[in-house]
Coordinates of C-alpha atoms in Angstrom, one line a residue:
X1 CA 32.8 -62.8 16.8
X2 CA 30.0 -62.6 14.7
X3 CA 31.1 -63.6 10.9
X4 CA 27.5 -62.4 9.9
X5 CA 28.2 -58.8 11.4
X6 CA 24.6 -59.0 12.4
X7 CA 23.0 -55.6 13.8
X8 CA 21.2 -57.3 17.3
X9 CA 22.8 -58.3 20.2
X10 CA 20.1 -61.3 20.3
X11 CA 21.2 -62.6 16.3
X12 CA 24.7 -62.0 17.2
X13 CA 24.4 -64.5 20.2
X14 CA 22.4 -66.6 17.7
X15 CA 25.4 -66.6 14.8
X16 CA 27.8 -67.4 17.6
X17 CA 26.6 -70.0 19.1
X18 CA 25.3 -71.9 16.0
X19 CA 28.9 -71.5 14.9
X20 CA 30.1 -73.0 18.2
X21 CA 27.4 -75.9 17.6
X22 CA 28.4 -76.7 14.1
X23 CA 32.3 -77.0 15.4
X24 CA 31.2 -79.4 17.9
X25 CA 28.7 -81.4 15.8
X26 CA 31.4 -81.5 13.4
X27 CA 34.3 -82.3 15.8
X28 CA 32.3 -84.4 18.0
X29 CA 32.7 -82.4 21.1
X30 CA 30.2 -81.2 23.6
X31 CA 30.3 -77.3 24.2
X32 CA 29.0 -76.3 27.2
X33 CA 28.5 -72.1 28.1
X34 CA 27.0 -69.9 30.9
X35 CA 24.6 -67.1 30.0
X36 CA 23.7 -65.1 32.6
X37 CA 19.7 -63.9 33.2
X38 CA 18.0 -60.5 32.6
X39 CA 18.7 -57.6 35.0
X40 CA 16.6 -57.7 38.1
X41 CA 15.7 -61.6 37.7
X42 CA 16.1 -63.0 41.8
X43 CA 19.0 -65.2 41.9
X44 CA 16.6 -67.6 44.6
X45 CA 14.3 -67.6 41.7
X46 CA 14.6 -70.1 39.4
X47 CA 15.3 -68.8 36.2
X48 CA 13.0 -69.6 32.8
X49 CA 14.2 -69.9 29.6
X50 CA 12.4 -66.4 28.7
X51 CA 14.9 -65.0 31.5
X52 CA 18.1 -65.8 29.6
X53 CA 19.6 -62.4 28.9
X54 CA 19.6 -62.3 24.7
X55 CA 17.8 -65.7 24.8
X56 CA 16.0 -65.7 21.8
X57 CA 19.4 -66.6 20.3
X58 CA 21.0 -68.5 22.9
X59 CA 18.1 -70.9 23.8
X60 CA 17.2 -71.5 20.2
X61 CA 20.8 -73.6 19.6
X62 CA 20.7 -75.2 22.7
X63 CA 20.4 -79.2 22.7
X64 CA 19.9 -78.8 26.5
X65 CA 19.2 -75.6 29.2
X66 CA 19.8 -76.4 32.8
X67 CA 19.4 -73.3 35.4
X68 CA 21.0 -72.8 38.2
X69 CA 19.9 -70.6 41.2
X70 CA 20.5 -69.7 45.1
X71 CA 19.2 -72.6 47.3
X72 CA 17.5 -70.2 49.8
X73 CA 18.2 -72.7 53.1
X74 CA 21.6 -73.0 52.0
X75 CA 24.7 -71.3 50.5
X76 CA 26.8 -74.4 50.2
X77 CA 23.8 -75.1 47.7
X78 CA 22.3 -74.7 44.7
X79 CA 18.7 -75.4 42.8
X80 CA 18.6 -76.1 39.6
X81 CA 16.3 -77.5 36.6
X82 CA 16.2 -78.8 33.4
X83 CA 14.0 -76.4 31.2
X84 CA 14.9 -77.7 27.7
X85 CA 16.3 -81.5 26.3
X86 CA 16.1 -81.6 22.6
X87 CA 16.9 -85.1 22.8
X88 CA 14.5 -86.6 25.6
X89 CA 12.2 -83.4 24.9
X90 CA 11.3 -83.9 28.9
X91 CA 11.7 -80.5 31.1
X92 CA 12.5 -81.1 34.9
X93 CA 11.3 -78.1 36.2
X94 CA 10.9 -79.1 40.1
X95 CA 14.0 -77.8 41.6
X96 CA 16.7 -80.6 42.5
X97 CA 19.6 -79.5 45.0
X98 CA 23.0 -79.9 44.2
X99 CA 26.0 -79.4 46.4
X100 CA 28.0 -76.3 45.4
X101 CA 31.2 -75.6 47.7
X102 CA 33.6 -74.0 44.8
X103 CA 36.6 -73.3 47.3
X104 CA 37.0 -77.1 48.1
X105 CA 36.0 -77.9 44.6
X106 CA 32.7 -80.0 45.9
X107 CA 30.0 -80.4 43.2
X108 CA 27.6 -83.1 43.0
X109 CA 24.3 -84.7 44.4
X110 CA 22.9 -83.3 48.0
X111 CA 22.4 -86.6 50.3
X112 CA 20.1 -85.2 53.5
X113 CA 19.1 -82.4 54.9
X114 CA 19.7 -78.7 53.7

C-alpha cells in the first residue's frame, strides 16, 4: 500500500515501488516486478516504456526495463528488449529471442532457427 495515500493511480505506483527500492538498496536485494502494458497495446508488438500501464511511476524507479512480447514465428518464444539501464545507460531495443516453454520450465537463450 501506499503510506503517502496519494490520490493517482500513477503516484501510488510511484510511492510503492520507491518504497520497494529503498528496502532493497537498503537490504541489498534485487526486486524484480511485472507491469503489465496499456489496454489495446499488441502483445507481438514490442512494448515502449510509454506503454507501461501507470508508467510514469513505475518506469521512473526502475534501475532497468526489459519488455517482453509474442515472438510472432513462434509460441515456444518470446522477444524482448532492454529499453532502460540506469547503470550502462545503453537501450537494446532490436528484439533478441528467448526460449519461453513455462510447462517444462525452459527459459533461456534461442540457439537456431525459430
Amino acid at each position: 500500500g501506499d503510506d503517502q495515500k496519494s490520490s493517482s493511480m500513477w503516484e501510488r505506483i510511484f510511492n510503492v515501488c520507491t518504497d520497494m527500492k529503498f528496502l532493497g538498496v537498503a537490504n541489498r536485494f534485487t526486486t524484480l516486478t511485472v507491469q503489465q502494458v496499456k489496454p489495446g497495446v499488441s502483445g507481438f508488438r514490442v512494448p515502449s516504456m510509454e506503454d507501461v500501464m501507470y508508467g510514469d511511476g513505475f518506469v521512473q524507479t526502475c534501475d532497468r526495463v526489459i519488455t517482453i512480447s509474442y515472438n510472432e514465428e513462434n509460441s515456444n518464444l518470446r522477444d524482448f528488449t532492454i529499453q532502460k539501464d540506469r547503470v550502462s545507460g545503453e537501450q537494446l531495443v532490436e528484439r533478441q529471442v528467448t526460449v519461453f516453454e513455462p510447462n517444462i520450465g525452459k527459459f533461456g537463450k534461442h540457439m537456431g532457427v525459430a
